[in-house]
């Protein structure tokens, strides 16, 4: 049983590794960089070390935001605090102020409040990120062409049709389903982003200048 | 059994992992390229990427290596390291709950069919998982010995 990608082409086989022309002429030696404040060694608890490193390079608020961003189903404060390596009091205070900003959804349960990322807010952030691209029309065409491939190959309109059908999917077909769903979602994002760009073009020039000043470089934030 | 179990790729988590490698490695981070479609070529610009390929230096025995990184919407992930003559992987695969394989697993160097329990904690975000993977890689780079990648075997 294998769980990982089978090579699709030469770029994913065991022969895929950087060769001389991809690397600088002058070798970088291990002594030239110090990526970790505490040096890992054989026998050290890697997990603990990574956590220490994370704590040292971020604030508690940043870590809570990072954990919250991946919290799709509601979790109690204790769990979020534990993963973010912060105290429960700190997590509660930060999450409550993020809730006021609309970044967090809070649900009251019998055993206390639970928290998750606000799905609408997250969606809008993702679309805003895509709207910074300057080749949206090309990307939309590429997504449509990828979808057409799946429609043709599986003779189905939606990945769910294939999943509920009688056929047993191979690993590679299940990977197709994953990419099919990704393409469907991204096409929706790309189209929404295109509409945002169109809306921006309708704005007076002076307000566009202001919004440019406020937008930082592209990032995953 | 397949990573992601049919759920969509998580572009944002992939980009967060790339940023974490860049922050952590500094000069050791050479470049990142992205697959923005399933069968597309690697591109320099990420647009809803399906996979990131990061070139790092130095390597464990060689001058450099690749980290191929993917995250899925169900929280699964794959960190696949390759340099000439050596590869290993860290993965999280929720569908392994129905099998004898551990959900959080490590494929030791050049035994990619072997599933060893990974020490990386459950439900950790990309910022934390990426640092843990880099720490194991860095321990091997420092010692010039791939065997230390396995020292997590005995950990809880």
Tab-separated table of C-alpha atoms in Angstrom:
chain	number	residue	atom	x	y	z
A	1	UNK	CA	0.000	0.000	0.000
A	2	UNK	CA	1.360	3.390	-0.917
A	3	UNK	CA	-0.079	6.652	0.293
A	4	UNK	CA	1.985	9.188	-1.561
A	5	UNK	CA	2.083	10.507	-5.068
A	6	UNK	CA	3.229	8.156	-7.733
A	7	UNK	CA	5.523	9.930	-10.130
A	8	UNK	CA	3.417	11.793	-12.675
A	9	UNK	CA	6.386	12.766	-14.750
A	10	UNK	CA	10.122	13.241	-14.406
A	11	UNK	CA	9.654	16.143	-12.004
A	12	UNK	CA	8.378	13.900	-9.218
A	13	UNK	CA	10.554	10.797	-9.446
A	14	UNK	CA	13.453	9.858	-7.204
A	15	UNK	CA	15.706	11.530	-9.761
A	16	UNK	CA	14.203	14.925	-8.934
A	17	UNK	CA	16.888	16.736	-7.000
A	18	UNK	CA	18.728	19.993	-7.506
A	19	UNK	CA	21.727	19.751	-9.795
A	20	UNK	CA	24.774	21.956	-10.097
A	21	UNK	CA	23.320	24.589	-12.393
A	22	UNK	CA	20.451	25.251	-9.979
A	23	UNK	CA	22.763	25.857	-7.048
A	24	UNK	CA	25.117	28.784	-6.506
A	25	UNK	CA	28.723	28.188	-7.548
A	26	UNK	CA	29.921	28.799	-4.050
A	27	UNK	CA	28.676	26.152	-1.627
A	28	UNK	CA	26.861	27.270	1.472
A	29	UNK	CA	28.236	25.317	4.408
A	30	UNK	CA	26.293	24.329	7.516
A	31	UNK	CA	28.402	26.769	9.535
A	32	UNK	CA	27.301	29.643	7.280
A	33	UNK	CA	23.726	29.621	8.525
A	34	UNK	CA	22.125	29.119	11.919
A	35	UNK	CA	18.470	28.419	11.342
A	36	UNK	CA	17.824	27.294	14.914
A	37	UNK	CA	18.603	29.071	18.155
A	38	UNK	CA	18.886	25.707	19.863
A	39	UNK	CA	20.837	23.174	17.823
A	40	UNK	CA	18.916	19.937	17.289
A	41	UNK	CA	20.927	16.796	17.870
A	42	UNK	CA	20.296	13.075	17.833
A	43	UNK	CA	17.922	12.303	20.687
A	44	UNK	CA	16.570	15.811	21.185
A	45	UNK	CA	12.793	16.140	21.119
A	46	UNK	CA	12.259	17.669	17.697
A	47	UNK	CA	8.692	18.602	18.482
A	48	UNK	CA	9.663	20.523	21.579
A	49	UNK	CA	12.507	22.224	19.754
A	50	UNK	CA	10.208	23.333	16.928
A	51	UNK	CA	7.761	24.737	19.457
A	52	UNK	CA	10.508	26.682	21.258
A	53	UNK	CA	11.680	28.039	17.933
A	54	UNK	CA	8.127	29.047	17.015
A	55	UNK	CA	7.661	30.794	20.359
A	56	UNK	CA	10.922	32.680	19.974
A	57	UNK	CA	10.167	33.949	16.487
A	58	UNK	CA	6.520	34.976	16.981
A	59	UNK	CA	4.243	36.761	19.437
A	60	UNK	CA	1.470	34.947	21.304
A	61	UNK	CA	-1.098	36.825	19.210
A	62	UNK	CA	0.526	35.656	15.968
A	63	UNK	CA	0.490	32.052	17.131
A	64	UNK	CA	-3.153	32.222	18.158
A	65	UNK	CA	-4.016	33.681	14.746
A	66	UNK	CA	-1.981	30.940	13.019
A	67	UNK	CA	-3.832	28.182	14.881
A	68	UNK	CA	-7.206	29.854	14.449
A	69	UNK	CA	-6.631	30.113	10.694
A	70	UNK	CA	-6.505	26.271	10.490
A	71	UNK	CA	-9.409	25.735	12.878
A	72	UNK	CA	-12.237	24.814	10.534
A	73	UNK	CA	-14.443	23.045	13.084
A	74	UNK	CA	-15.045	24.660	16.474
A	75	UNK	CA	-12.599	23.891	19.267
A	76	UNK	CA	-12.578	24.732	22.967
A	77	UNK	CA	-10.164	27.354	24.257
A	78	UNK	CA	-7.978	24.748	25.986
A	79	UNK	CA	-7.222	22.983	22.717
A	80	UNK	CA	-6.395	26.171	20.783
A	81	UNK	CA	-4.197	27.457	23.640
A	82	UNK	CA	-2.321	24.154	23.715
A	83	UNK	CA	-1.576	24.093	19.978
A	84	UNK	CA	-0.610	27.803	19.996
A	85	UNK	CA	1.641	27.299	23.046
A	86	UNK	CA	-0.050	30.114	25.019
A	87	UNK	CA	-1.989	30.264	28.289
A	88	UNK	CA	-5.760	29.744	28.247
A	89	UNK	CA	-6.308	33.270	29.559
A	90	UNK	CA	-4.224	34.754	26.753
A	91	UNK	CA	-6.031	32.643	24.149
A	92	UNK	CA	-9.443	33.646	25.501
A	93	UNK	CA	-8.628	37.360	25.455
A	94	UNK	CA	-7.156	37.293	21.943
A	95	UNK	CA	-9.926	35.124	20.486
A	96	UNK	CA	-12.594	37.347	21.959
A	97	UNK	CA	-11.079	40.442	20.392
A	98	UNK	CA	-10.658	38.600	17.070
A	99	UNK	CA	-14.351	37.709	17.345
A	100	UNK	CA	-15.153	41.417	17.617
A	101	UNK	CA	-13.188	41.973	14.404
A	102	UNK	CA	-15.201	39.239	12.683
A	103	UNK	CA	-12.210	36.915	12.193
A	104	UNK	CA	-13.442	34.353	14.735
A	105	UNK	CA	-16.836	32.669	15.047
A	106	UNK	CA	-17.814	31.840	18.631
A	107	UNK	CA	-20.321	29.150	19.526
A	108	UNK	CA	-21.716	28.762	23.021
A	109	UNK	CA	-22.049	25.141	24.113
A	110	UNK	CA	-23.063	23.520	27.424
A	111	UNK	CA	-19.396	23.041	28.267
A	112	UNK	CA	-18.313	26.594	27.390
A	113	UNK	CA	-17.464	28.642	24.318
A	114	UNK	CA	-15.881	27.076	21.220
A	115	UNK	CA	-14.046	28.931	18.499
A	116	UNK	CA	-13.260	28.552	14.803
A	117	UNK	CA	-12.168	30.787	11.942
A	118	UNK	CA	-15.027	32.747	10.431
A	119	UNK	CA	-15.630	30.998	7.092
A	120	UNK	CA	-16.960	34.074	5.262
A	121	UNK	CA	-14.105	36.263	6.392
A	122	UNK	CA	-11.560	33.618	5.386
A	123	UNK	CA	-13.179	33.243	1.949
A	124	UNK	CA	-13.058	36.990	1.327
A	125	UNK	CA	-9.386	37.129	2.349
A	126	UNK	CA	-8.520	34.333	-0.070
A	127	UNK	CA	-10.337	36.008	-2.948
A	128	UNK	CA	-8.678	39.329	-2.130
A	129	UNK	CA	-5.289	37.600	-2.305
A	130	UNK	CA	-6.072	36.149	-5.756
A	131	UNK	CA	-7.328	39.549	-6.980
A	132	UNK	CA	-3.727	40.836	-6.867
A	133	UNK	CA	-2.784	38.588	-9.832
A	134	UNK	CA	-2.390	40.263	-13.195
A	135	UNK	CA	-3.215	37.225	-15.348
A	136	UNK	CA	-6.617	36.215	-14.042
A	137	UNK	CA	-8.119	35.632	-17.485
A	138	UNK	CA	-5.345	33.150	-18.337
A	139	UNK	CA	-5.789	31.439	-14.959
A	140	UNK	CA	-9.530	31.165	-15.469
A	141	UNK	CA	-8.972	29.573	-18.876
A	142	UNK	CA	-6.452	27.122	-17.414
A	143	UNK	CA	-8.918	26.133	-14.674
A	144	UNK	CA	-11.716	25.625	-17.207
A	145	UNK	CA	-9.464	23.485	-19.348
A	146	UNK	CA	-8.476	21.347	-16.353
A	147	UNK	CA	-12.154	20.872	-15.474
A	148	UNK	CA	-12.920	19.849	-19.059
A	149	UNK	CA	-10.255	17.121	-18.744
A	150	UNK	CA	-11.945	15.683	-15.646
A	151	UNK	CA	-15.410	15.864	-17.211
A	152	UNK	CA	-14.130	13.998	-20.250
A	153	UNK	CA	-12.149	11.420	-18.329
A	154	UNK	CA	-14.880	10.536	-15.788
A	155	UNK	CA	-17.963	11.346	-17.873
A	156	UNK	CA	-19.389	13.150	-14.854
A	157	UNK	CA	-20.278	16.754	-14.057
A	158	UNK	CA	-19.053	16.771	-10.453
A	159	UNK	CA	-16.422	14.909	-8.411
A	160	UNK	CA	-19.104	13.808	-5.936
A	161	UNK	CA	-20.840	11.859	-8.718
A	162	UNK	CA	-17.675	9.821	-9.165
A	163	UNK	CA	-17.240	9.344	-5.418
A	164	UNK	CA	-20.756	7.953	-4.915
A	165	UNK	CA	-20.700	5.795	-8.038
A	166	UNK	CA	-20.156	2.043	-7.888
A	167	UNK	CA	-16.667	2.192	-9.298
A	168	UNK	CA	-13.710	1.622	-7.022
A	169	UNK	CA	-11.273	4.485	-7.379
A	170	UNK	CA	-7.563	3.904	-7.750
A	171	UNK	CA	-5.178	6.055	-5.716
A	172	UNK	CA	-4.420	8.142	-8.753
A	173	UNK	CA	-8.128	8.659	-9.442
A	174	UNK	CA	-8.663	9.801	-5.859
A	175	UNK	CA	-5.848	12.301	-6.398
A	176	UNK	CA	-7.747	13.481	-9.480
A	177	UNK	CA	-10.813	14.045	-7.268
A	178	UNK	CA	-8.689	16.141	-4.942
A	179	UNK	CA	-7.421	18.279	-7.835
A	180	UNK	CA	-10.894	18.415	-9.422
A	181	UNK	CA	-12.346	19.868	-6.205
A	182	UNK	CA	-9.409	22.273	-5.949
A	183	UNK	CA	-10.012	23.471	-9.516
A	184	UNK	CA	-13.740	23.976	-8.931
A	185	UNK	CA	-13.096	26.034	-5.810
A	186	UNK	CA	-10.277	28.021	-7.426
A	187	UNK	CA	-12.324	28.800	-10.528
A	188	UNK	CA	-14.962	30.325	-8.241
A	189	UNK	CA	-12.232	32.338	-6.446
A	190	UNK	CA	-10.635	33.453	-9.722
A	191	UNK	CA	-13.947	34.636	-11.133
A	192	UNK	CA	-14.798	36.528	-7.949
A	193	UNK	CA	-11.316	38.081	-7.990
A	194	UNK	CA	-11.821	39.133	-11.613
A	195	UNK	CA	-15.050	40.895	-10.604
A	196	UNK	CA	-13.174	42.711	-7.840
A	197	UNK	CA	-10.616	43.936	-10.375
A	198	UNK	CA	-13.443	45.152	-12.580
A	199	UNK	CA	-15.028	46.958	-9.648
A	200	UNK	CA	-11.695	48.615	-8.859
A	201	UNK	CA	-11.542	49.964	-12.390
A	202	UNK	CA	-14.813	51.773	-11.711
A	203	UNK	CA	-13.316	53.585	-8.739
A	204	UNK	CA	-12.063	57.163	-9.092
A	205	UNK	CA	-8.271	57.370	-9.577
A	206	UNK	CA	-7.663	59.133	-6.251
A	207	UNK	CA	-9.180	56.314	-4.171
A	208	UNK	CA	-7.205	53.707	-6.161
A	209	UNK	CA	-3.983	55.430	-5.173
A	210	UNK	CA	-4.958	55.234	-1.558
A	211	UNK	CA	-5.785	51.535	-1.732
A	212	UNK	CA	-2.419	50.860	-3.409
A	213	UNK	CA	-0.588	52.444	-0.510
A	214	UNK	CA	-2.428	50.223	1.894
A	215	UNK	CA	-1.756	46.921	0.142
A	216	UNK	CA	1.477	45.207	1.046
A	217	UNK	CA	3.422	42.677	-1.027
A	218	UNK	CA	1.740	39.411	-1.908
A	219	UNK	CA	1.903	36.949	0.942
A	220	UNK	CA	-0.004	34.086	2.495
A	221	UNK	CA	-1.427	36.269	5.248
B	1	UNK	CA	-5.291	5.378	0.714
B	2	UNK	CA	-4.249	8.735	-0.578
B	3	UNK	CA	-3.060	11.920	1.096
B	4	UNK	CA	-5.920	14.398	1.350
B	5	UNK	CA	-8.437	11.568	0.876
B	6	UNK	CA	-10.023	13.380	-2.050
B	7	UNK	CA	-10.326	16.794	-0.361
B	8	UNK	CA	-9.055	19.951	-2.081
B	9	UNK	CA	-5.465	21.173	-1.778
B	10	UNK	CA	-4.910	23.990	0.750
B	11	UNK	CA	-2.986	26.710	-1.110
B	12	UNK	CA	-2.864	29.037	1.859
B	13	UNK	CA	-1.269	26.429	4.131
B	14	UNK	CA	1.262	25.601	1.368
B	15	UNK	CA	2.249	29.287	1.085
B	16	UNK	CA	2.473	29.623	4.854
B	17	UNK	CA	4.887	26.668	4.899
B	18	UNK	CA	7.051	28.310	2.224
B	19	UNK	CA	7.156	31.574	4.200
B	20	UNK	CA	8.134	29.627	7.309
B	21	UNK	CA	11.034	27.894	5.519
B	22	UNK	CA	12.199	31.279	4.164
B	23	UNK	CA	12.022	32.907	7.612
B	24	UNK	CA	13.750	30.023	9.320
B	25	UNK	CA	16.549	29.256	6.845
B	26	UNK	CA	17.493	32.732	5.648
B	27	UNK	CA	20.306	32.259	3.122
B	28	UNK	CA	19.662	28.511	3.178
B	29	UNK	CA	16.390	29.164	1.324
B	30	UNK	CA	17.354	29.462	-2.340
B	31	UNK	CA	14.044	29.620	-4.168
B	32	UNK	CA	10.462	28.381	-4.248
B	33	UNK	CA	8.541	27.280	-7.301
B	34	UNK	CA	4.906	26.292	-7.555
B	35	UNK	CA	2.590	23.949	-9.395
B	36	UNK	CA	-0.551	25.991	-9.949
B	37	UNK	CA	-2.357	23.222	-11.858
B	38	UNK	CA	-2.191	19.446	-11.536
B	39	UNK	CA	-0.036	18.691	-14.546
B	40	UNK	CA	1.478	22.119	-15.073
B	41	UNK	CA	5.127	23.082	-15.013
B	42	UNK	CA	6.684	24.664	-11.941
B	43	UNK	CA	6.208	28.447	-11.972
B	44	UNK	CA	7.908	31.206	-9.995
B	45	UNK	CA	4.633	32.914	-9.112
B	46	UNK	CA	2.108	31.155	-6.872
B	47	UNK	CA	-1.540	31.449	-7.894
B	48	UNK	CA	-3.587	29.113	-5.706
B	49	UNK	CA	-0.639	26.630	-5.765
B	50	UNK	CA	-1.189	22.861	-5.488
B	51	UNK	CA	2.392	22.172	-4.461
B	52	UNK	CA	5.546	24.108	-3.586
B	53	UNK	CA	9.076	22.983	-4.411
B	54	UNK	CA	11.679	24.734	-2.290
B	55	UNK	CA	15.391	24.514	-3.067
B	56	UNK	CA	17.482	24.589	0.095
B	57	UNK	CA	21.197	24.564	0.768
B	58	UNK	CA	23.269	22.936	2.081
B	59	UNK	CA	22.091	19.331	1.811
B	60	UNK	CA	22.744	16.379	4.106
B	61	UNK	CA	25.501	14.931	1.909
B	62	UNK	CA	25.147	17.176	-1.170
B	63	UNK	CA	25.239	20.888	-1.840
B	64	UNK	CA	21.476	21.232	-1.772
B	65	UNK	CA	18.073	19.570	-1.804
B	66	UNK	CA	14.383	20.001	-2.589
B	67	UNK	CA	11.494	20.119	-0.156
B	68	UNK	CA	8.200	19.399	-1.920
B	69	UNK	CA	5.335	20.538	0.299
B	70	UNK	CA	1.591	19.966	0.064
B	71	UNK	CA	-1.331	20.535	2.464
B	72	UNK	CA	-4.930	19.452	2.012
B	73	UNK	CA	-8.240	20.841	3.262
B	74	UNK	CA	-8.663	17.902	5.676
B	75	UNK	CA	-5.387	18.819	7.433
B	76	UNK	CA	-3.240	16.185	5.701
B	77	UNK	CA	0.248	17.194	4.641
B	78	UNK	CA	3.376	15.939	2.890
B	79	UNK	CA	6.983	17.167	3.261
B	80	UNK	CA	9.149	15.285	0.791
B	81	UNK	CA	12.892	15.939	0.893
B	82	UNK	CA	15.188	14.903	-1.950
B	83	UNK	CA	18.840	15.326	-2.699
B	84	UNK	CA	20.963	13.192	-4.989
B	85	UNK	CA	20.937	9.668	-3.558
B	86	UNK	CA	18.671	10.380	-0.583
B	87	UNK	CA	15.005	11.064	0.089
B	88	UNK	CA	12.624	10.971	3.051
B	89	UNK	CA	9.107	12.112	3.826
B	90	UNK	CA	7.001	13.347	6.715
B	91	UNK	CA	3.268	12.978	6.272
B	92	UNK	CA	-0.093	13.281	7.947
B	93	UNK	CA	-2.791	11.070	6.466
B	94	UNK	CA	-6.112	10.981	8.306
B	95	UNK	CA	-7.363	8.025	6.242
B	96	UNK	CA	-4.680	5.882	7.894
B	97	UNK	CA	-6.983	5.694	10.936
B	98	UNK	CA	-8.672	2.823	9.134
B	99	UNK	CA	-5.365	1.013	8.540
B	100	UNK	CA	-2.442	-0.251	10.580
B	101	UNK	CA	-0.346	2.726	9.457
B	102	UNK	CA	0.079	5.720	11.803
B	103	UNK	CA	-1.736	8.925	10.779
B	104	UNK	CA	1.387	10.974	11.523
B	105	UNK	CA	4.154	9.082	9.823
B	106	UNK	CA	7.730	9.253	8.680
B	107	UNK	CA	9.136	7.429	5.669
B	108	UNK	CA	12.799	6.831	6.490
B	109	UNK	CA	15.493	7.579	3.930
B	110	UNK	CA	15.122	5.383	0.885
B	111	UNK	CA	12.510	3.135	2.510
B	112	UNK	CA	9.533	5.080	1.324
B	113	UNK	CA	7.121	2.186	1.777
B	114	UNK	CA	7.897	1.985	5.509
B	115	UNK	CA	5.605	3.912	7.857
B	116	UNK	CA	7.184	4.920	11.159
B	117	UNK	CA	5.310	6.930	13.788
B	118	UNK	CA	6.236	10.611	13.424
B	119	UNK	CA	6.914	12.689	16.538
B	120	UNK	CA	5.215	15.740	15.055
B	121	UNK	CA	2.228	16.624	17.210
B	122	UNK	CA	-1.382	16.255	16.099
B	123	UNK	CA	-3.316	19.204	14.657
B	124	UNK	CA	-0.304	21.466	14.501
B	125	UNK	CA	-0.481	24.392	12.045
B	126	UNK	CA	1.955	24.697	9.104
B	127	UNK	CA	4.114	27.187	11.043
B	128	UNK	CA	4.834	24.542	13.675
B	129	UNK	CA	5.010	21.435	11.457
B	130	UNK	CA	7.417	23.140	9.044
B	131	UNK	CA	9.792	24.036	11.878
B	132	UNK	CA	9.720	20.464	13.195
B	133	UNK	CA	10.500	19.002	9.759
B	134	UNK	CA	13.308	21.515	9.240
B	135	UNK	CA	14.738	20.666	12.665
B	136	UNK	CA	15.062	16.970	11.761
B	137	UNK	CA	16.622	17.879	8.411
B	138	UNK	CA	18.988	20.346	10.064
B	139	UNK	CA	20.104	17.760	12.650
B	140	UNK	CA	21.015	15.474	9.732
B	141	UNK	CA	22.806	18.308	7.883
B	142	UNK	CA	24.836	19.241	10.969
B	143	UNK	CA	25.908	15.701	11.678
B	144	UNK	CA	26.213	14.717	8.013
B	145	UNK	CA	24.301	11.598	9.005
B	146	UNK	CA	20.856	10.626	7.774
B	147	UNK	CA	20.430	8.245	10.730
B	148	UNK	CA	19.570	11.104	13.102
B	149	UNK	CA	16.388	11.655	11.109
B	150	UNK	CA	15.266	8.442	12.750
B	151	UNK	CA	16.102	9.429	16.310
B	152	UNK	CA	12.498	10.436	16.735
B	153	UNK	CA	11.529	6.745	16.529
B	154	UNK	CA	11.649	6.293	20.263
B	155	UNK	CA	9.759	9.475	21.071
B	156	UNK	CA	6.147	9.457	22.179
